[in-house]
Amino acid sequence: MNLRNLDRFLFSDEEMNPRQNAVRDEVLTAFTPMASSLVTKIIEAGDNYLEFAENHPVARQESTFPSSTLHGLIIEKLSEIEGIRLTKPSKRNTIIEIGSYKVWVKKLDERGLPWVNDTKSSVKRINQKAEGEDVMPVLILGYQLNQIEHISQVTLSYMEGDQHLWAPIDLGDMAANNQIASMTVPATEEPVVAVKPGKQRGKEKAAI
């Protein structure tokens, strides 16, 4: 995680409640069926971003243009998937809810780690801390851009217990495996219909 100046955002334990742990098998169960949809929508958002950026070459030079524009398009595309809910815990970020998880959409750096602004709310979210009764676990849905600003990687990360270790799940690989599995399902053999001898003789007489 890319967090800077954390000392400025320290807060007491009284302010925080620990979020529930994310268990890998449960995360896989929840996200495997929708991996293809998530990857497809994020790639569509990336294509829409490139089309929009091409038509706005001056605006594209602004440092905040890629992050704000692409992020908004990704959120918009993901909202089209059935079962995804959008929430706004703050004025600056939209958080996705999928099942019993909060999903934070973030850009990945060159090492595949999410870039996180060092705000108090971000530090709490990264450390799986919550205010109030909402203690759903937070996952990070990350996307990486290559040198020509095409989306090259989509991952889902979750924190393993209280060890502050984020374990990634490659949604691109998961989506590809889903596609392969759907294409290689063996065709069911046509059932063999047994013809009773009496009916068979009747058909032969009718044909004569």
PDB file of C-alpha atoms in Angstrom, residues 5-199:
ATOM      1  CA  ASN A   5       2.705  10.580   6.491  1.00  0.00           C
ATOM      2  CA  LEU A   6       0.624   8.183   8.538  1.00  0.00           C
ATOM      3  CA  ASP A   7       1.526   9.924  11.788  1.00  0.00           C
ATOM      4  CA  ARG A   8      -0.715  12.828  10.818  1.00  0.00           C
ATOM      5  CA  PHE A   9      -3.734  10.549  10.839  1.00  0.00           C
ATOM      6  CA  LEU A  10      -3.372   8.584  14.041  1.00  0.00           C
ATOM      7  CA  PHE A  11      -6.553   8.086  15.995  1.00  0.00           C
ATOM      8  CA  SER A  12      -7.456   6.341  19.223  1.00  0.00           C
ATOM      9  CA  ASP A  13      -8.844   2.837  19.455  1.00  0.00           C
ATOM     10  CA  GLU A  14     -12.026   4.306  20.875  1.00  0.00           C
ATOM     11  CA  GLU A  15     -12.791   5.787  17.452  1.00  0.00           C
ATOM     12  CA  MET A  16     -12.528   2.463  15.638  1.00  0.00           C
ATOM     13  CA  ASN A  17     -14.241  -0.886  15.424  1.00  0.00           C
ATOM     14  CA  PRO A  18     -12.466  -3.794  13.728  1.00  0.00           C
ATOM     15  CA  ARG A  19     -14.040  -4.911  10.485  1.00  0.00           C
ATOM     16  CA  GLN A  20     -14.921  -8.547   9.917  1.00  0.00           C
ATOM     17  CA  ASN A  21     -12.214 -10.715   8.385  1.00  0.00           C
ATOM     18  CA  ALA A  22     -12.384 -11.744   4.743  1.00  0.00           C
ATOM     19  CA  VAL A  23     -11.875 -15.485   4.267  1.00  0.00           C
ATOM     20  CA  ARG A  24     -10.316 -16.468   0.939  1.00  0.00           C
ATOM     21  CA  ASP A  25     -12.661 -19.362   0.170  1.00  0.00           C
ATOM     22  CA  GLU A  26     -15.679 -17.189   0.899  1.00  0.00           C
ATOM     23  CA  VAL A  27     -14.325 -14.363  -1.258  1.00  0.00           C
ATOM     24  CA  LEU A  28     -13.732 -16.791  -4.131  1.00  0.00           C
ATOM     25  CA  THR A  29     -17.232 -18.203  -3.759  1.00  0.00           C
ATOM     26  CA  ALA A  30     -18.746 -14.720  -3.905  1.00  0.00           C
ATOM     27  CA  PHE A  31     -16.686 -13.332  -6.789  1.00  0.00           C
ATOM     28  CA  THR A  32     -15.919 -16.282  -9.086  1.00  0.00           C
ATOM     29  CA  PRO A  33     -19.373 -16.238 -10.755  1.00  0.00           C
ATOM     30  CA  MET A  34     -19.103 -12.519 -11.539  1.00  0.00           C
ATOM     31  CA  ALA A  35     -15.381 -12.300 -12.376  1.00  0.00           C
ATOM     32  CA  SER A  36     -16.015 -12.181 -16.127  1.00  0.00           C
ATOM     33  CA  SER A  37     -18.597  -9.409 -15.742  1.00  0.00           C
ATOM     34  CA  LEU A  38     -16.304  -7.346 -13.517  1.00  0.00           C
ATOM     35  CA  VAL A  39     -13.351  -7.610 -15.903  1.00  0.00           C
ATOM     36  CA  THR A  40     -15.510  -6.955 -18.971  1.00  0.00           C
ATOM     37  CA  LYS A  41     -17.078  -3.814 -17.481  1.00  0.00           C
ATOM     38  CA  ILE A  42     -13.717  -2.439 -16.330  1.00  0.00           C
ATOM     39  CA  ILE A  43     -12.215  -2.981 -19.791  1.00  0.00           C
ATOM     40  CA  GLU A  44     -15.261  -1.307 -21.364  1.00  0.00           C
ATOM     41  CA  ALA A  45     -14.733   1.658 -19.051  1.00  0.00           C
ATOM     42  CA  GLY A  46     -11.086   1.775 -20.137  1.00  0.00           C
ATOM     43  CA  ASP A  47     -12.086   1.835 -23.804  1.00  0.00           C
ATOM     44  CA  ASN A  48     -14.612   4.595 -23.119  1.00  0.00           C
ATOM     45  CA  TYR A  49     -11.945   6.566 -21.282  1.00  0.00           C
ATOM     46  CA  LEU A  50      -9.525   6.375 -24.230  1.00  0.00           C
ATOM     47  CA  GLU A  51     -12.256   7.521 -26.630  1.00  0.00           C
ATOM     48  CA  PHE A  52     -13.149  10.429 -24.349  1.00  0.00           C
ATOM     49  CA  ALA A  53      -9.498  11.376 -23.783  1.00  0.00           C
ATOM     50  CA  GLU A  54      -8.805  11.399 -27.514  1.00  0.00           C
ATOM     51  CA  ASN A  55     -11.530  14.001 -27.993  1.00  0.00           C
ATOM     52  CA  HIS A  56     -10.250  16.173 -25.123  1.00  0.00           C
ATOM     53  CA  PRO A  57      -6.472  16.483 -25.673  1.00  0.00           C
ATOM     54  CA  VAL A  58      -6.108  19.643 -23.567  1.00  0.00           C
ATOM     55  CA  ALA A  59      -8.074  18.348 -20.594  1.00  0.00           C
ATOM     56  CA  ARG A  60      -6.149  15.089 -20.849  1.00  0.00           C
ATOM     57  CA  GLN A  61      -2.955  16.910 -19.881  1.00  0.00           C
ATOM     58  CA  GLU A  62      -4.313  17.699 -16.416  1.00  0.00           C
ATOM     59  CA  SER A  63      -2.785  15.472 -13.767  1.00  0.00           C
ATOM     60  CA  THR A  64      -6.161  14.551 -12.244  1.00  0.00           C
ATOM     61  CA  PHE A  65      -7.825  13.754 -15.589  1.00  0.00           C
ATOM     62  CA  PRO A  66      -6.948  10.023 -15.823  1.00  0.00           C
ATOM     63  CA  SER A  67      -7.767   9.151 -12.218  1.00  0.00           C
ATOM     64  CA  SER A  68     -11.024  11.075 -11.923  1.00  0.00           C
ATOM     65  CA  THR A  69     -12.378  10.343 -15.404  1.00  0.00           C
ATOM     66  CA  LEU A  70     -11.466   6.659 -15.587  1.00  0.00           C
ATOM     67  CA  HIS A  71     -12.487   6.039 -11.996  1.00  0.00           C
ATOM     68  CA  GLY A  72     -15.916   7.532 -12.614  1.00  0.00           C
ATOM     69  CA  LEU A  73     -16.396   5.497 -15.790  1.00  0.00           C
ATOM     70  CA  ILE A  74     -15.418   2.284 -13.985  1.00  0.00           C
ATOM     71  CA  ILE A  75     -17.919   2.956 -11.198  1.00  0.00           C
ATOM     72  CA  GLU A  76     -20.588   3.728 -13.793  1.00  0.00           C
ATOM     73  CA  LYS A  77     -19.944   0.512 -15.720  1.00  0.00           C
ATOM     74  CA  LEU A  78     -19.792  -1.657 -12.615  1.00  0.00           C
ATOM     75  CA  SER A  79     -23.143  -0.269 -11.477  1.00  0.00           C
ATOM     76  CA  GLU A  80     -24.701  -2.005 -14.503  1.00  0.00           C
ATOM     77  CA  ILE A  81     -23.916  -5.444 -13.047  1.00  0.00           C
ATOM     78  CA  GLU A  82     -26.781  -7.090 -11.226  1.00  0.00           C
ATOM     79  CA  GLY A  83     -26.143  -7.433  -7.515  1.00  0.00           C
ATOM     80  CA  ILE A  84     -23.814  -4.439  -7.216  1.00  0.00           C
ATOM     81  CA  ARG A  85     -24.857  -1.622  -4.890  1.00  0.00           C
ATOM     82  CA  LEU A  86     -23.293   1.841  -4.762  1.00  0.00           C
ATOM     83  CA  THR A  87     -22.796   3.759  -1.520  1.00  0.00           C
ATOM     84  CA  LYS A  88     -21.181   7.114  -0.762  1.00  0.00           C
ATOM     85  CA  PRO A  89     -19.564   7.066   2.678  1.00  0.00           C
ATOM     86  CA  SER A  90     -17.854  10.371   1.901  1.00  0.00           C
ATOM     87  CA  LYS A  91     -18.050  13.136  -0.676  1.00  0.00           C
ATOM     88  CA  ARG A  92     -14.933  11.936  -2.457  1.00  0.00           C
ATOM     89  CA  ASN A  93     -15.363   8.217  -2.981  1.00  0.00           C
ATOM     90  CA  THR A  94     -18.057   5.817  -4.099  1.00  0.00           C
ATOM     91  CA  ILE A  95     -17.842   2.404  -2.460  1.00  0.00           C
ATOM     92  CA  ILE A  96     -19.315  -0.670  -4.114  1.00  0.00           C
ATOM     93  CA  GLU A  97     -21.103  -3.283  -2.063  1.00  0.00           C
ATOM     94  CA  ILE A  98     -21.197  -6.872  -3.322  1.00  0.00           C
ATOM     95  CA  GLY A  99     -22.846  -9.387  -1.050  1.00  0.00           C
ATOM     96  CA  SER A 100     -21.364  -8.919   2.411  1.00  0.00           C
ATOM     97  CA  TYR A 101     -18.296  -7.005   1.177  1.00  0.00           C
ATOM     98  CA  LYS A 102     -17.402  -3.378   0.609  1.00  0.00           C
ATOM     99  CA  VAL A 103     -15.293  -3.006  -2.542  1.00  0.00           C
ATOM    100  CA  TRP A 104     -12.959  -0.050  -2.978  1.00  0.00           C
ATOM    101  CA  VAL A 105     -11.946   0.641  -6.607  1.00  0.00           C
ATOM    102  CA  LYS A 106      -8.327   1.795  -6.831  1.00  0.00           C
ATOM    103  CA  LYS A 107      -5.645   2.247  -9.476  1.00  0.00           C
ATOM    104  CA  LEU A 108      -2.601  -0.031  -9.111  1.00  0.00           C
ATOM    105  CA  ASP A 109       0.970   1.201  -9.355  1.00  0.00           C
ATOM    106  CA  GLU A 110       3.763  -0.444 -11.335  1.00  0.00           C
ATOM    107  CA  ARG A 111       4.219  -3.008  -8.544  1.00  0.00           C
ATOM    108  CA  GLY A 112       0.560  -3.989  -8.621  1.00  0.00           C
ATOM    109  CA  LEU A 113      -0.201  -2.222  -5.330  1.00  0.00           C
ATOM    110  CA  PRO A 114      -3.142   0.163  -4.895  1.00  0.00           C
ATOM    111  CA  TRP A 115      -2.324   3.850  -4.653  1.00  0.00           C
ATOM    112  CA  VAL A 116      -4.071   5.231  -1.569  1.00  0.00           C
ATOM    113  CA  ASN A 117      -4.238   8.905  -0.573  1.00  0.00           C
ATOM    114  CA  ASP A 118      -3.159   9.494   3.005  1.00  0.00           C
ATOM    115  CA  THR A 119      -6.424  10.712   4.480  1.00  0.00           C
ATOM    116  CA  LYS A 120      -7.880   9.658   7.802  1.00  0.00           C
ATOM    117  CA  SER A 121     -10.726   7.737   6.166  1.00  0.00           C
ATOM    118  CA  SER A 122      -8.336   5.955   3.786  1.00  0.00           C
ATOM    119  CA  VAL A 123      -6.036   4.893   6.595  1.00  0.00           C
ATOM    120  CA  LYS A 124      -8.991   3.510   8.522  1.00  0.00           C
ATOM    121  CA  ARG A 125     -10.230   1.649   5.473  1.00  0.00           C
ATOM    122  CA  ILE A 126      -6.821   0.190   4.690  1.00  0.00           C
ATOM    123  CA  ASN A 127      -6.416  -0.997   8.264  1.00  0.00           C
ATOM    124  CA  GLN A 128      -9.886  -2.575   8.270  1.00  0.00           C
ATOM    125  CA  LYS A 129     -11.217  -0.184  10.894  1.00  0.00           C
ATOM    126  CA  ALA A 130     -14.700   1.284  10.946  1.00  0.00           C
ATOM    127  CA  GLU A 131     -16.766   3.893  12.715  1.00  0.00           C
ATOM    128  CA  GLY A 132     -20.186   2.846  13.947  1.00  0.00           C
ATOM    129  CA  GLU A 133     -21.862  -0.484  13.337  1.00  0.00           C
ATOM    130  CA  ASP A 134     -20.872  -0.975   9.680  1.00  0.00           C
ATOM    131  CA  VAL A 135     -18.063  -3.535   9.986  1.00  0.00           C
ATOM    132  CA  MET A 136     -18.316  -5.226   6.567  1.00  0.00           C
ATOM    133  CA  PRO A 137     -14.836  -6.268   5.331  1.00  0.00           C
ATOM    134  CA  VAL A 138     -13.253  -4.002   2.726  1.00  0.00           C
ATOM    135  CA  LEU A 139     -11.787  -5.496  -0.457  1.00  0.00           C
ATOM    136  CA  ILE A 140      -9.810  -3.573  -3.069  1.00  0.00           C
ATOM    137  CA  LEU A 141     -10.727  -3.951  -6.737  1.00  0.00           C
ATOM    138  CA  GLY A 142      -7.584  -2.737  -8.469  1.00  0.00           C
ATOM    139  CA  TYR A 143      -6.817  -1.965 -12.089  1.00  0.00           C
ATOM    140  CA  GLN A 144      -3.439  -1.355 -13.687  1.00  0.00           C
ATOM    141  CA  LEU A 145      -2.688   0.722 -16.787  1.00  0.00           C
ATOM    142  CA  ASN A 146       0.141   0.053 -19.209  1.00  0.00           C
ATOM    143  CA  GLN A 147       2.226   2.751 -20.916  1.00  0.00           C
ATOM    144  CA  ILE A 148      -0.479   3.508 -23.488  1.00  0.00           C
ATOM    145  CA  GLU A 149      -3.169   3.693 -20.802  1.00  0.00           C
ATOM    146  CA  HIS A 150      -4.839   0.401 -21.636  1.00  0.00           C
ATOM    147  CA  ILE A 151      -6.082  -1.635 -18.681  1.00  0.00           C
ATOM    148  CA  SER A 152      -3.626  -4.512 -18.349  1.00  0.00           C
ATOM    149  CA  GLN A 153      -4.514  -6.086 -15.002  1.00  0.00           C
ATOM    150  CA  VAL A 154      -7.548  -6.423 -12.738  1.00  0.00           C
ATOM    151  CA  THR A 155      -7.131  -7.839  -9.248  1.00  0.00           C
ATOM    152  CA  LEU A 156      -9.172  -8.234  -6.089  1.00  0.00           C
ATOM    153  CA  SER A 157      -7.272  -7.918  -2.814  1.00  0.00           C
ATOM    154  CA  TYR A 158      -8.372  -8.766   0.700  1.00  0.00           C
ATOM    155  CA  MET A 159      -6.646  -8.490   4.055  1.00  0.00           C
ATOM    156  CA  GLU A 160      -5.679 -11.757   5.708  1.00  0.00           C
ATOM    157  CA  GLY A 161      -6.958 -11.427   9.253  1.00  0.00           C
ATOM    158  CA  ASP A 162      -5.182  -8.788  11.318  1.00  0.00           C
ATOM    159  CA  GLN A 163      -1.740  -9.357   9.801  1.00  0.00           C
ATOM    160  CA  HIS A 164      -1.963  -6.324   7.483  1.00  0.00           C
ATOM    161  CA  LEU A 165      -1.021  -8.529   4.529  1.00  0.00           C
ATOM    162  CA  TRP A 166      -3.081  -7.984   1.409  1.00  0.00           C
ATOM    163  CA  ALA A 167      -3.560 -11.123  -0.667  1.00  0.00           C
ATOM    164  CA  PRO A 168      -4.380 -10.561  -4.365  1.00  0.00           C
ATOM    165  CA  ILE A 169      -6.727 -12.591  -6.539  1.00  0.00           C
ATOM    166  CA  ASP A 170      -6.183 -12.159 -10.281  1.00  0.00           C
ATOM    167  CA  LEU A 171      -9.669 -11.574 -11.658  1.00  0.00           C
ATOM    168  CA  GLY A 172      -8.338 -11.659 -15.211  1.00  0.00           C
ATOM    169  CA  ASP A 173      -7.120 -15.226 -14.745  1.00  0.00           C
ATOM    170  CA  MET A 174     -10.336 -16.137 -12.961  1.00  0.00           C
ATOM    171  CA  ALA A 175     -12.430 -14.736 -15.814  1.00  0.00           C
ATOM    172  CA  ALA A 176     -10.304 -16.589 -18.383  1.00  0.00           C
ATOM    173  CA  ASN A 177     -10.675 -19.847 -16.452  1.00  0.00           C
ATOM    174  CA  ASN A 178     -14.436 -19.326 -16.303  1.00  0.00           C
ATOM    175  CA  GLN A 179     -14.483 -18.825 -20.075  1.00  0.00           C
ATOM    176  CA  ILE A 180     -12.410 -21.944 -20.700  1.00  0.00           C
ATOM    177  CA  ALA A 181     -14.612 -23.980 -18.384  1.00  0.00           C
ATOM    178  CA  SER A 182     -17.773 -22.863 -20.168  1.00  0.00           C
ATOM    179  CA  MET A 183     -16.272 -23.718 -23.573  1.00  0.00           C
ATOM    180  CA  THR A 184     -15.030 -27.168 -22.551  1.00  0.00           C
ATOM    181  CA  VAL A 185     -18.148 -28.501 -20.888  1.00  0.00           C
ATOM    182  CA  PRO A 186     -18.605 -31.941 -22.517  1.00  0.00           C
ATOM    183  CA  ALA A 187     -21.648 -32.186 -24.733  1.00  0.00           C
ATOM    184  CA  THR A 188     -24.298 -34.437 -23.319  1.00  0.00           C
ATOM    185  CA  GLU A 189     -24.819 -37.566 -25.360  1.00  0.00           C
ATOM    186  CA  GLU A 190     -28.183 -37.963 -26.988  1.00  0.00           C
ATOM    187  CA  PRO A 191     -30.271 -40.462 -25.076  1.00  0.00           C
ATOM    188  CA  VAL A 192     -30.646 -43.881 -26.676  1.00  0.00           C
ATOM    189  CA  VAL A 193     -34.322 -44.622 -27.269  1.00  0.00           C
ATOM    190  CA  ALA A 194     -35.110 -48.319 -27.112  1.00  0.00           C
ATOM    191  CA  VAL A 195     -37.812 -49.406 -29.522  1.00  0.00           C
ATOM    192  CA  LYS A 196     -39.994 -52.237 -28.384  1.00  0.00           C
ATOM    193  CA  PRO A 197     -40.106 -55.143 -30.854  1.00  0.00           C
ATOM    194  CA  GLY A 198     -43.864 -54.916 -31.322  1.00  0.00           C
ATOM    195  CA  LYS A 199     -43.772 -51.211 -32.275  1.00  0.00           C
TER     196      LYS A 199
END
